[in-house]
Short mmCIF file of C-alpha atoms in Angstrom, two decimals:
data_model
loop_
_atom_site.label_atom_id
_atom_site.label_comp_id
_atom_site.label_asym_id
_atom_site.label_seq_id
_atom_site.Cartn_x
_atom_site.Cartn_y
_atom_site.Cartn_z
CA MET A 234 -8.81 12.67 19.12
CA GLN A 235 -9.81 11.25 22.57
CA THR A 236 -7.07 8.59 22.88
CA SER A 237 -5.23 7.91 26.01
CA GLN A 238 -1.77 9.34 26.21
CA LYS A 239 -1.06 7.36 29.57
CA HIS A 240 0.66 4.05 29.02
CA HIS A 241 -0.92 0.81 30.33
CA SER A 242 0.66 -2.32 30.75
CA ALA A 243 -0.58 -5.51 28.99
CA ALA A 244 1.21 -8.43 30.32
CA GLY A 245 -1.00 -10.79 28.14
CA LEU A 246 -0.40 -9.03 25.04
CA HIS A 247 0.61 -11.54 22.08
CA MET A 248 2.57 -9.73 19.32
CA LEU A 249 3.39 -12.83 17.38
CA TYR A 250 1.86 -13.73 13.69
CA PRO A 251 0.74 -17.39 13.26
CA GLN A 252 3.88 -19.32 11.98
CA VAL A 253 4.28 -19.05 8.29
CA HIS A 254 6.33 -20.97 5.81
CA CYS A 255 7.33 -19.22 2.60
CA SER A 256 6.75 -21.66 -0.56
CA PRO A 257 10.17 -22.51 -2.05
CA GLN A 258 8.86 -20.93 -5.04
CA PHE A 259 8.89 -17.67 -3.30
CA GLN A 260 12.56 -16.41 -3.27
CA MET A 261 13.75 -14.01 -0.84
CA ILE A 262 16.51 -11.32 -1.09
CA ASP A 263 18.54 -10.63 1.86
CA ASN A 264 18.80 -6.81 2.48
CA LYS A 265 22.23 -6.94 3.85
CA ASN A 266 23.74 -9.75 1.60
CA GLY A 267 22.02 -9.34 -1.78
CA PHE A 268 20.29 -12.33 -3.53
CA SER A 269 19.54 -15.45 -1.57
CA ASP A 270 18.80 -19.15 -3.53
CA THR A 271 16.72 -20.00 -0.40
CA PRO A 272 13.96 -18.55 1.66
CA SER A 273 15.30 -16.99 4.54
CA LYS A 274 15.06 -18.31 7.92
CA GLU A 275 14.59 -15.26 9.69
CA SER A 276 11.31 -13.61 10.33
CA PHE A 277 10.19 -11.61 7.56
CA PHE A 278 7.09 -6.74 5.37
CA THR A 279 2.19 2.95 2.89
CA LEU A 280 3.12 6.16 3.46
CA GLU A 281 3.04 9.43 1.55
CA SER A 282 5.86 11.87 1.63
CA SER A 283 8.50 14.14 -0.12
CA THR A 284 12.68 13.25 -0.80
CA ALA A 285 18.80 2.00 -10.46
CA SER A 286 19.88 -5.84 -16.39
CA GLY A 287 18.33 -8.92 -16.69
CA THR A 288 14.73 -10.05 -15.81
CA LEU A 289 12.92 -12.14 -13.34
CA PRO A 290 11.49 -15.21 -14.94
CA SER A 291 8.30 -14.90 -17.02
CA TYR A 292 4.80 -15.52 -15.61
CA ASP A 293 4.84 -18.89 -17.38
CA SER A 294 7.60 -20.05 -15.18
CA PRO A 295 6.20 -22.20 -12.17
CA SER A 296 8.93 -20.87 -9.90
CA VAL A 297 11.11 -17.55 -9.48
CA SER A 298 14.81 -17.52 -9.45
CA ILE A 299 16.57 -14.16 -9.20
CA THR A 300 19.91 -14.10 -10.42
CA SER A 301 22.52 -11.47 -9.04
CA GLY A 302 23.53 -8.55 -11.19
CA ARG A 303 24.91 -5.21 -10.91
CA SER A 304 22.43 -2.23 -10.99
CA PRO A 305 22.86 0.05 -14.25
CA PHE A 306 22.70 3.09 -11.86
CA SER A 307 23.19 3.98 -8.55
CA PRO A 308 20.45 3.09 -6.15
CA GLN A 309 19.11 5.24 -3.79
CA GLY A 310 4.07 -13.22 -7.30
CA SER A 311 1.88 -16.33 -7.11
CA HIS A 312 3.21 -17.55 -3.93
CA SER A 313 3.16 -14.47 -1.67
CA CYS A 314 3.99 -15.39 1.84
CA ILE A 315 0.57 -14.49 3.54
CA SER A 316 0.03 -15.34 7.16
CA ASP A 317 -3.04 -17.61 6.34
CA PRO A 318 -3.59 -20.95 4.80
CA GLN A 319 -6.10 -19.87 2.03
CA PRO A 320 -5.38 -20.47 -1.50
CA SER A 321 -3.21 -17.85 -2.90
CA PRO A 322 -5.02 -14.95 -4.63
CA GLU A 323 -2.06 -15.05 -7.22
CA ASN A 324 -3.06 -18.51 -8.34
CA VAL A 325 -5.66 -16.74 -10.78
CA TYR A 326 -2.51 -17.11 -13.46
CA GLY A 327 -3.84 -20.51 -13.76
CA SER A 328 -6.89 -19.39 -15.28
CA PRO A 329 -7.84 -18.87 -18.91
CA LEU A 330 -7.29 -15.36 -18.62
CA SER A 331 -3.55 -16.00 -19.07
CA ALA A 332 -4.01 -17.46 -22.54
CA ALA A 333 -3.02 -15.12 -25.38
CA SER A 334 -6.31 -15.19 -27.38
CA SER A 335 -8.07 -12.01 -28.33
CA TYR A 336 -11.37 -11.31 -26.45
CA VAL A 337 -13.43 -8.13 -25.77
CA TYR A 338 -13.44 -6.50 -22.32
CA ASP A 339 -16.49 -7.85 -20.48
CA GLU A 340 -17.30 -5.64 -17.27
CA ALA A 341 -19.40 -8.27 -15.99
CA GLY A 342 -16.66 -10.93 -16.41
CA VAL A 343 -14.29 -8.36 -14.31
CA LYS A 344 -16.84 -8.23 -11.38
CA SER A 345 -17.48 -12.19 -11.47
CA LYS A 346 -13.71 -12.67 -11.47
CA ILE A 347 -13.17 -9.96 -8.73
CA ARG A 348 -16.19 -11.63 -6.58
CA GLU A 349 -14.88 -15.09 -7.09
CA LEU A 350 -11.41 -14.30 -5.79
CA GLU A 351 -12.91 -12.35 -2.94
CA ASP A 352 -14.95 -15.43 -1.96
CA SER A 353 -11.82 -17.59 -1.90
CA LEU A 354 -9.88 -14.97 0.08
CA LEU A 355 -12.84 -14.57 2.95
CA SER A 356 -14.18 -18.16 2.94
CA GLY A 357 -13.87 -19.34 6.41
CA ASP A 358 -11.41 -16.33 7.24
CA PRO A 359 -8.90 -17.98 9.55
CA LYS A 360 -7.81 -14.53 10.74
CA VAL A 361 -11.26 -13.96 12.11
CA GLU A 362 -11.46 -17.38 13.49
CA GLU A 363 -8.19 -16.92 15.08
CA TYR A 364 -9.73 -14.84 17.72
CA SER A 365 -13.17 -16.89 18.04
CA GLY A 366 -12.04 -18.17 21.72
CA PHE A 367 -12.53 -14.84 23.76
CA SER A 368 -16.04 -14.81 24.98
CA PRO A 369 -17.90 -15.22 28.31
CA ALA A 370 -19.05 -18.36 29.76
CA ALA A 371 -22.07 -20.04 28.21
CA GLY A 372 -25.21 -18.17 29.08
CA LYS A 373 -23.39 -15.50 30.68
CA SER A 374 -23.09 -11.75 29.74
CA TRP A 375 -19.90 -9.68 29.83
CA ASN A 376 -19.01 -8.48 33.29
CA TRP A 377 -17.44 -5.11 32.30
CA ASP A 378 -15.95 -4.47 36.17
CA GLU A 379 -14.42 -7.64 36.08
CA LEU A 380 -12.79 -6.99 32.35
CA LEU A 381 -11.72 -3.46 33.38
CA ALA A 382 -9.72 -4.93 36.47
CA LEU A 383 -8.21 -7.52 34.12
CA THR A 384 -7.01 -5.48 31.76
CA PRO A 385 -3.17 -5.85 32.36
CA GLN A 386 -3.72 -9.67 31.63
CA LEU A 387 -6.03 -9.15 28.68
CA ASP A 388 -4.89 -9.57 25.04
CA LEU A 389 -5.65 -6.33 23.53
CA LYS A 390 -6.08 -7.99 19.92
CA GLU A 391 -8.74 -10.07 21.22
CA VAL A 392 -10.61 -7.16 22.95
CA LEU A 393 -10.33 -5.11 19.77
CA VAL A 394 -11.82 -7.99 17.55
CA GLU A 395 -14.52 -8.71 20.02
CA GLY A 396 -15.35 -4.87 19.95
CA ALA A 397 -15.56 -4.95 16.23
CA ARG A 398 -17.47 -8.20 16.43
CA ALA A 399 -20.22 -6.68 18.46
CA VAL A 400 -20.33 -3.51 16.00
CA ALA A 401 -20.78 -6.07 13.13
CA ASP A 402 -23.59 -7.79 15.06
CA GLY A 403 -25.36 -4.58 15.70
CA ASP A 404 -24.79 -5.21 19.55
CA PHE A 405 -24.05 -1.68 20.23
CA ALA A 406 -24.30 -1.67 24.16
CA THR A 407 -21.58 -4.74 24.09
CA ALA A 408 -19.62 -2.51 21.58
CA CYS A 409 -19.68 0.62 23.77
CA GLY A 410 -18.51 -1.64 26.70
CA PHE A 411 -15.45 -2.95 24.86
CA ILE A 412 -14.73 0.53 23.78
CA ASP A 413 -14.48 1.45 27.68
CA VAL A 414 -12.22 -1.43 28.19
CA LEU A 415 -10.17 -0.46 25.39
CA GLU A 416 -9.54 3.11 26.52
CA GLN A 417 -7.73 1.54 29.41
CA MET A 418 -5.24 -0.50 27.38
CA VAL A 419 -4.46 1.71 24.51
CA SER A 420 -1.81 4.30 24.32
CA VAL A 421 -0.39 6.49 21.68
CA SER A 422 3.04 6.10 23.09
CA GLY A 423 2.83 2.60 23.98
CA SER A 424 3.77 -0.61 22.04
CA PRO A 425 2.93 -1.07 18.38
CA VAL A 426 -0.46 -2.58 19.25
CA GLN A 427 -1.29 -0.23 21.84
CA ARG A 428 -0.58 2.62 19.47
CA LEU A 429 -2.56 1.04 16.62
CA GLY A 430 -5.24 -0.25 19.13
CA ALA A 431 -5.93 3.67 20.16
CA TYR A 432 -6.87 4.64 16.61
CA MET A 433 -8.91 1.44 15.85
CA ALA A 434 -10.71 1.99 19.00
CA GLU A 435 -11.42 5.58 17.73
CA GLY A 436 -12.69 4.12 14.41
CA LEU A 437 -15.08 1.98 16.13
CA ARG A 438 -16.23 4.64 18.25
CA ALA A 439 -16.63 6.87 15.10
CA ARG A 440 -18.71 4.04 13.35
CA LEU A 441 -21.10 3.55 16.20
CA GLU A 442 -21.64 7.54 16.29
CA GLY A 443 -21.77 7.80 12.39
CA SER A 444 -19.16 10.35 12.32
CA GLY A 445 -16.47 8.49 10.57
CA GLY A 446 -16.41 10.93 7.48
CA ASN A 447 -16.12 13.96 9.65
CA ILE A 448 -13.33 12.38 11.66
CA TYR A 449 -11.54 11.23 8.69
CA ARG A 450 -11.58 14.34 7.28
CA ALA A 451 -10.55 16.34 10.51
CA LEU A 452 -7.75 13.88 10.91
CA LYS A 453 -6.75 14.39 7.13
CA CYS A 454 -5.95 17.81 6.86
CA ASN A 455 -7.36 20.27 9.35
CA GLU A 456 -5.25 19.96 12.49
CA PRO A 457 -1.69 20.24 11.30
CA THR A 458 -0.74 23.36 9.47
CA GLY A 459 0.82 22.29 5.91
CA ARG A 460 4.31 22.84 6.95
CA GLU A 461 3.78 20.53 10.10
CA LEU A 462 2.06 17.73 7.95
CA MET A 463 5.19 17.96 5.39
CA SER A 464 7.32 17.39 8.45
CA TYR A 465 5.41 14.72 9.72
CA MET A 466 5.34 13.05 6.22
CA GLY A 467 9.22 13.65 5.92
CA VAL A 468 9.69 11.57 9.43
CA LEU A 469 7.67 8.58 7.94
CA TYR A 470 9.38 8.94 4.69
CA GLU A 471 12.96 8.81 6.44
CA ILE A 472 12.46 5.94 8.85
CA CYS A 473 10.41 3.74 6.71
CA PRO A 474 11.42 2.19 3.34
CA TYR A 475 7.76 1.93 1.93
CA TRP A 476 8.22 5.08 -0.36
CA LYS A 477 11.60 4.62 -1.25
CA PHE A 478 10.86 0.76 -2.30
CA ALA A 479 8.14 2.36 -4.75
CA TYR A 480 10.53 5.04 -6.19
CA THR A 481 13.48 2.68 -6.51
CA ALA A 482 11.78 -0.09 -8.08
CA ALA A 483 9.64 1.96 -10.31
CA ASN A 484 12.65 4.03 -11.50
CA ALA A 485 14.62 1.16 -12.52
CA ALA A 486 11.85 -0.44 -14.32
CA ILE A 487 11.19 2.84 -16.32
CA LEU A 488 14.94 3.24 -17.06
CA GLU A 489 15.08 -0.27 -18.54
CA ALA A 490 11.83 0.20 -20.46
CA THR A 491 12.97 3.38 -22.17
CA ALA A 492 16.44 2.55 -22.71
CA GLY A 493 17.66 4.03 -26.03
CA GLU A 494 14.74 6.26 -26.17
CA ASN A 495 15.19 10.27 -26.87
CA ARG A 496 11.89 11.40 -25.76
CA ILE A 497 10.42 9.87 -22.53
CA HIS A 498 6.81 11.10 -21.09
CA VAL A 499 6.19 9.75 -17.54
CA ILE A 500 2.73 9.83 -16.37
CA ASP A 501 2.46 9.92 -12.46
CA PHE A 502 -0.97 9.55 -10.78
CA GLN A 503 0.56 10.59 -7.34
CA ILE A 504 3.47 12.79 -8.02
CA ALA A 505 3.50 14.12 -4.33
CA GLN A 506 6.42 16.34 -3.98
CA GLY A 507 8.13 14.86 -7.16
CA SER A 508 10.82 13.23 -5.27
CA GLN A 509 10.90 10.28 -7.34
CA TYR A 510 11.85 12.12 -10.37
CA MET A 511 14.72 14.13 -8.76
CA PHE A 512 16.43 10.52 -8.81
CA LEU A 513 15.32 9.81 -12.33
CA ILE A 514 16.68 12.72 -13.58
CA HIS A 515 19.91 12.33 -12.08
CA GLU A 516 20.28 8.82 -13.64
CA LEU A 517 19.21 9.91 -17.19
CA ALA A 518 21.87 12.71 -16.92
CA LYS A 519 24.43 9.53 -16.92
CA ARG A 520 23.06 7.92 -19.94
CA PRO A 521 25.80 7.39 -22.55
CA GLY A 522 25.74 9.61 -25.73
CA GLY A 523 23.54 12.32 -23.76
CA PRO A 524 20.39 12.35 -21.83
CA PRO A 525 16.79 12.08 -23.39
CA LEU A 526 14.07 14.84 -23.54
CA LEU A 527 11.83 13.94 -20.26
CA ARG A 528 8.51 15.07 -19.81
CA VAL A 529 6.53 14.38 -16.65
CA THR A 530 2.79 14.80 -16.27
CA GLY A 531 2.03 14.99 -12.29
CA VAL A 532 -1.60 14.26 -11.04
CA ASP A 533 -2.25 16.02 -7.79
CA ASP A 534 -3.60 14.80 -4.60
CA SER A 535 -5.12 17.10 -1.83
CA GLN A 536 -3.03 15.91 0.80
CA SER A 537 0.23 16.77 -1.03
CA ASN A 538 -1.15 19.87 -2.48
CA TYR A 539 -2.00 20.95 1.46
CA ALA A 540 1.33 19.81 2.51
CA ARG A 541 3.50 21.67 0.19
CA GLY A 542 1.43 24.89 0.47
CA GLY A 543 0.65 25.38 -3.29
CA GLY A 544 0.08 23.77 -6.54
CA LEU A 545 2.04 21.47 -8.77
CA SER A 546 3.92 24.44 -10.41
CA LEU A 547 6.02 24.06 -7.17
CA VAL A 548 6.93 20.56 -8.00
CA GLY A 549 7.33 21.47 -11.95
CA GLU A 550 9.94 24.19 -10.78
CA LYS A 551 11.99 21.97 -8.31
CA LEU A 552 12.11 19.36 -10.95
CA ALA A 553 13.08 21.82 -13.91
CA ASN A 554 15.82 23.33 -11.71
CA MET A 555 17.17 19.98 -10.93
CA ALA A 556 16.96 19.07 -14.88
CA GLN A 557 18.76 22.25 -15.67
CA SER A 558 21.53 21.38 -13.30
CA CYS A 559 22.07 17.93 -14.70
CA GLY A 560 21.90 19.13 -18.34
CA VAL A 561 18.34 17.02 -19.05
CA PRO A 562 15.97 18.49 -21.43
CA PHE A 563 12.67 18.90 -19.33
CA GLU A 564 9.03 19.58 -19.55
CA PHE A 565 6.45 19.52 -16.90
CA HIS A 566 2.58 19.20 -17.46
CA ASP A 567 0.31 19.45 -14.49
CA ALA A 568 -3.35 17.90 -14.01
CA ILE A 569 -4.76 19.57 -11.13
CA MET A 570 -7.41 17.13 -10.23
CA SER A 571 -8.32 13.81 -8.58
CA GLY A 572 -7.35 10.81 -10.60
CA CYS A 573 -11.16 10.02 -10.81
CA LYS A 574 -11.48 13.03 -13.07
CA VAL A 575 -8.62 12.39 -15.44
CA HIS A 576 -9.29 11.90 -19.10
CA ARG A 577 -7.24 11.71 -22.16
CA GLU A 578 -6.91 15.57 -22.88
CA HIS A 579 -5.68 16.31 -19.34
CA LEU A 580 -2.36 14.16 -19.68
CA GLY A 581 -0.50 15.97 -22.31
CA VAL A 582 0.23 12.98 -24.42
CA GLU A 583 1.90 13.83 -27.80
CA PRO A 584 3.21 11.70 -30.58
CA GLY A 585 6.69 10.59 -30.57
CA PHE A 586 7.24 9.99 -26.83
CA ALA A 587 7.85 6.70 -24.91
CA VAL A 588 4.91 6.83 -22.63
CA VAL A 589 5.50 5.40 -19.07
CA VAL A 590 2.57 5.35 -16.40
CA ASN A 591 3.26 5.11 -12.70
CA PHE A 592 0.60 4.21 -9.99
CA PRO A 593 2.52 4.72 -6.71
CA TYR A 594 0.02 3.48 -3.75
CA VAL A 595 -2.85 5.57 -5.73
CA LEU A 596 -5.16 3.31 -7.58
CA HIS A 597 -6.67 1.68 -4.46
CA HIS A 598 -8.15 5.01 -3.97
CA MET A 599 -10.15 5.33 -7.21
CA PRO A 600 -13.78 3.81 -6.46
CA ASP A 601 -14.50 0.56 -8.28
CA GLU A 602 -17.80 -1.18 -9.32
CA SER A 603 -18.70 -1.90 -5.70
CA VAL A 604 -18.79 1.87 -5.04
CA SER A 605 -20.08 3.65 -8.26
CA VAL A 606 -21.19 2.65 -11.59
CA GLU A 607 -18.85 4.85 -13.14
CA ASN A 608 -16.14 2.37 -11.96
CA HIS A 609 -13.27 4.90 -12.11
CA ARG A 610 -10.78 2.21 -11.25
CA ASP A 611 -11.31 0.17 -14.54
CA ARG A 612 -12.19 3.30 -16.27
CA LEU A 613 -8.71 4.60 -15.66
CA LEU A 614 -7.05 1.36 -16.56
CA HIS A 615 -8.78 1.61 -19.82
CA LEU A 616 -7.78 5.03 -20.35
CA ILE A 617 -4.09 4.20 -19.79
CA LYS A 618 -4.48 1.19 -22.25
CA SER A 619 -5.77 3.66 -24.91
CA LEU A 620 -2.38 5.46 -24.58
CA GLY A 621 -0.20 2.69 -25.89
CA PRO A 622 2.44 2.73 -22.86
CA ARG A 623 5.62 1.39 -23.15
CA LEU A 624 5.17 0.29 -19.41
CA VAL A 625 2.95 0.83 -16.24
CA THR A 626 4.33 0.40 -13.01
CA LEU A 627 2.13 -0.45 -10.05
CA VAL A 628 2.99 -0.25 -6.45
CA GLU A 629 0.36 -1.22 -3.75
CA GLN A 630 -0.06 -2.35 -0.23
CA GLU A 631 -0.62 -5.86 0.08
CA SER A 632 -3.80 -5.90 1.79
CA ASN A 633 -7.39 -6.84 1.20
CA THR A 634 -9.93 -4.36 2.72
CA ASN A 635 -11.76 -3.26 -0.52
CA THR A 636 -14.95 -5.16 -0.40
CA SER A 637 -14.46 -7.32 2.57
CA PRO A 638 -17.27 -7.42 5.10
CA PHE A 639 -16.74 -5.24 8.01
CA LEU A 640 -15.09 -7.74 10.47
CA SER A 641 -12.91 -9.33 8.08
CA ARG A 642 -11.68 -5.85 7.13
CA PHE A 643 -11.07 -4.80 10.91
CA VAL A 644 -8.94 -8.06 11.39
CA GLU A 645 -7.02 -7.51 8.14
CA THR A 646 -6.47 -3.87 8.89
CA LEU A 647 -5.45 -5.03 12.42
CA ASP A 648 -2.97 -7.54 10.83
CA TYR A 649 -1.54 -5.37 8.24
CA TYR A 650 -0.89 -2.25 10.59
CA THR A 651 0.34 -4.25 13.39
CA ALA A 652 3.16 -4.94 11.31
CA MET A 653 3.44 -1.44 9.95
CA PHE A 654 3.58 -0.05 13.54
CA GLU A 655 6.21 -2.61 14.47
CA SER A 656 8.30 -1.39 11.63
CA ILE A 657 8.04 2.15 12.74
CA ASP A 658 8.91 0.98 16.34
CA ALA A 659 12.15 -0.42 15.00
CA ALA A 660 13.21 3.19 13.86
CA ARG A 661 11.92 5.64 16.63
CA PRO A 662 11.85 5.60 20.39
CA ARG A 663 8.11 5.05 21.78
CA ASP A 664 8.18 8.57 23.52
CA ASP A 665 9.45 10.30 20.27
CA LYS A 666 7.03 13.25 19.61
CA GLN A 667 7.74 13.35 15.97
CA ARG A 668 6.78 9.69 15.54
CA ILE A 669 3.66 10.20 17.44
CA SER A 670 2.54 13.14 15.46
CA ALA A 671 3.46 11.33 12.19
CA GLU A 672 1.37 8.25 12.93
CA GLN A 673 -1.53 10.49 14.14
CA HIS A 674 -1.74 12.58 11.19
CA CYS A 675 -0.59 10.36 8.42
CA VAL A 676 -1.45 6.91 9.40
CA ALA A 677 -4.23 7.08 11.77
CA ARG A 678 -6.62 8.72 9.32
CA ASP A 679 -6.31 5.95 6.96
CA ILE A 680 -6.89 3.39 9.59
CA VAL A 681 -10.19 5.22 10.97
CA ASN A 682 -11.40 5.76 7.25
CA MET A 683 -11.29 1.89 6.85
CA ILE A 684 -13.11 1.13 10.05
CA ALA A 685 -15.84 3.97 10.27
CA CYS A 686 -16.47 4.82 6.62
CA GLU A 687 -18.42 3.10 3.97
CA GLU A 688 -19.68 3.38 0.47
CA ARG A 689 -18.18 6.72 -1.27
CA GLU A 690 -16.66 8.06 2.03
CA ARG A 691 -14.53 5.01 2.55
CA VAL A 692 -11.48 5.77 0.29
CA GLU A 693 -8.96 3.41 1.57
CA ARG A 694 -10.06 0.24 -0.57
CA HIS A 695 -6.82 -2.00 -0.83
CA GLU A 696 -6.45 -5.12 -2.78
CA VAL A 697 -3.73 -7.88 -2.99
CA LEU A 698 -1.74 -8.44 -5.97
CA GLY A 699 -3.98 -11.51 -7.19
CA LYS A 700 -6.98 -8.93 -7.39
CA TRP A 701 -4.84 -6.33 -9.38
CA ARG A 702 -3.79 -8.78 -11.70
CA VAL A 703 -7.32 -9.71 -12.74
CA ARG A 704 -8.20 -6.09 -13.10
CA MET A 705 -4.96 -5.37 -15.15
CA MET A 706 -5.31 -8.46 -17.51
CA MET A 707 -9.32 -7.78 -17.98
CA ALA A 708 -8.39 -4.01 -18.89
CA GLY A 709 -5.97 -5.37 -21.76
CA PHE A 710 -2.49 -5.53 -19.83
CA MET A 711 -0.18 -8.57 -19.61
CA GLY A 712 2.35 -8.93 -16.86
CA TRP A 713 6.09 -7.93 -17.37
CA PRO A 714 8.75 -9.14 -15.12
CA VAL A 715 10.18 -6.59 -12.98
CA SER A 716 13.99 -6.68 -13.71
CA THR A 717 16.81 -7.65 -11.61
CA SER A 718 18.24 -4.30 -11.79
CA ALA A 719 14.95 -3.19 -9.92
CA ALA A 720 15.47 -6.00 -7.31
CA PHE A 721 19.05 -5.24 -7.12
CA ALA A 722 18.46 -1.42 -6.39
CA ALA A 723 15.66 -2.07 -3.71
CA SER A 724 17.87 -4.69 -1.99
CA GLU A 725 20.85 -2.17 -1.97
CA MET A 726 18.25 0.55 -0.36
CA LEU A 727 17.06 -1.67 2.11
CA LYS A 728 20.70 -1.86 3.59
CA GLY A 729 20.01 1.33 5.36
CA TYR A 730 16.96 -0.20 7.43
CA ASP A 731 16.02 -2.61 9.93
CA LYS A 732 17.14 -6.14 9.14
CA ASN A 733 13.59 -7.31 9.44
CA TYR A 734 12.78 -5.85 6.08
CA LYS A 735 12.83 -8.31 3.48
CA LEU A 736 12.72 -8.46 -0.35
CA GLY A 737 10.91 -11.46 -2.17
CA GLY A 738 10.09 -12.18 -5.88
CA SER A 739 7.55 -14.21 -7.39
CA GLU A 740 5.80 -14.21 -10.84
CA GLY A 741 7.58 -11.51 -11.87
CA ALA A 742 6.68 -9.06 -9.06
CA LEU A 743 8.82 -7.66 -6.38
CA TYR A 744 7.58 -7.83 -2.68
CA LEU A 745 8.39 -6.07 0.54
CA PHE A 746 8.15 -7.71 3.72
CA TRP A 747 8.12 -7.11 7.25
CA LYS A 748 9.36 -10.06 9.16
CA ARG A 749 6.97 -12.60 7.40
CA ARG A 750 4.31 -10.14 6.45
CA PRO A 751 4.14 -8.95 2.75
CA MET A 752 3.40 -5.09 3.09
CA ALA A 753 3.84 -4.06 -0.59
CA THR A 754 4.29 -5.07 -4.12
CA CYS A 755 5.68 -3.71 -7.17
CA SER A 756 4.55 -5.00 -10.44
CA ALA A 757 4.88 -4.26 -14.28
CA TRP A 758 2.61 -4.23 -17.07
CA LYS A 759 2.45 -3.71 -20.78
CA PRO A 760 -0.55 -3.74 -23.06
CA ASN A 761 -1.61 -7.25 -24.54
CA PRO A 762 -1.45 -6.98 -28.39
CA ASN A 763 -3.88 -9.89 -28.57
CA GLN A 764 -6.52 -8.27 -26.49
CA ILE A 765 -9.44 -6.01 -27.50
CA VAL A 766 -10.91 -3.89 -25.00
#
């Protein structure tokens, strides 16, 4: 990448989000002191890598109250605290969809509901309007020499947004001018927004040159070796809790959903290095009366395959060895293919097993109705519904980039990844070479993809929980409250991280925050017996 390594000052840089106040219906969980009955007054927050009763209130409850309780194992919602005043996308629970009536799946209805929610999210987008004051005097054009001379005083975020606005308007000369200015302001070893700015500027340039797909593929796997990529993924896994949040919360939900079952089958659509199931096996070994038979079906992804230097057989061997050492009967089934290509016969489902399906930061990669008539995102959900699973766990980034117009998507990416880069900054020095490499090879590729690519080449297509709820319910699922034990386990895990990480619960879902920015959600789902699809 042709990003600047030189650190430039930015005296006028604004790093603060708009002031946000959490609804009292959204309860926060203090990661140092456990559960709190009032929202925290402190500032409030995906990444891929290798390395435990009671329930939250039901979805019918207008508020959420998480009660304290001990986790049964050793730990390793509608009013989301979003930084804009738009109507919450989770308010779809007030719609007729939440009724318990039987009805047939209507694909046109799904598209209509998603489109309606999208319009609500983007109407008069305040995040875009926030940057509308940075422009030349009336009747004047940009003076690039003056701007270059003023770079220490310019607000980097505003310059980024103006560059994106020019791209969106098709004003390529102005866009190139802003990219030249940005090159003097960004640095991969600078502040969080300077580092992020380096990759976003690269995305803008790639979009202008029509080379987004090529750059994305180069960033994805061609530069580092598999061993190096594994080490970079490991760095992010250790310094950020995003994947541990997914593993911890999902494992706790799985353990509760399968309590008392003698044969458990977990289907994971992004098993990566299998680390989540090392912990799950360890906990199943402690079950009174002896452990159950555990079967794990892993769906592979190209990045994990490249990083581990081999197929899923390596993951199966590692988990089998762990299970044997813990005395847990174990079977492993691999599905060596993209989730888009998975069909029932690939999953190794057999009668007599309690089936659980896990989607850890992966469903947003499945193309939906806006990309392909096949609509693999909803097709996959219908396939899972047909298995009659005991539980489905869904962990996703809380970001809205799927069908957003380019400028809104750019600003949302800027907002979301500023928080992520701030959270990384809290764990490693800015000149740390491992951190720089990890960001370049594990985060930058996603950012470039969201900015530079479109249609089938744009695979990073995140949706907020409100939109996932619509999809899940239209596919025949009903929300199931994430248990107190899952919240407790995640809270215990966060004690090893910066105090700015917070947990929150709303409408039965568990949220992970960095300061006041919701970064990830964990929700649980069960087949709706009253719905025909």
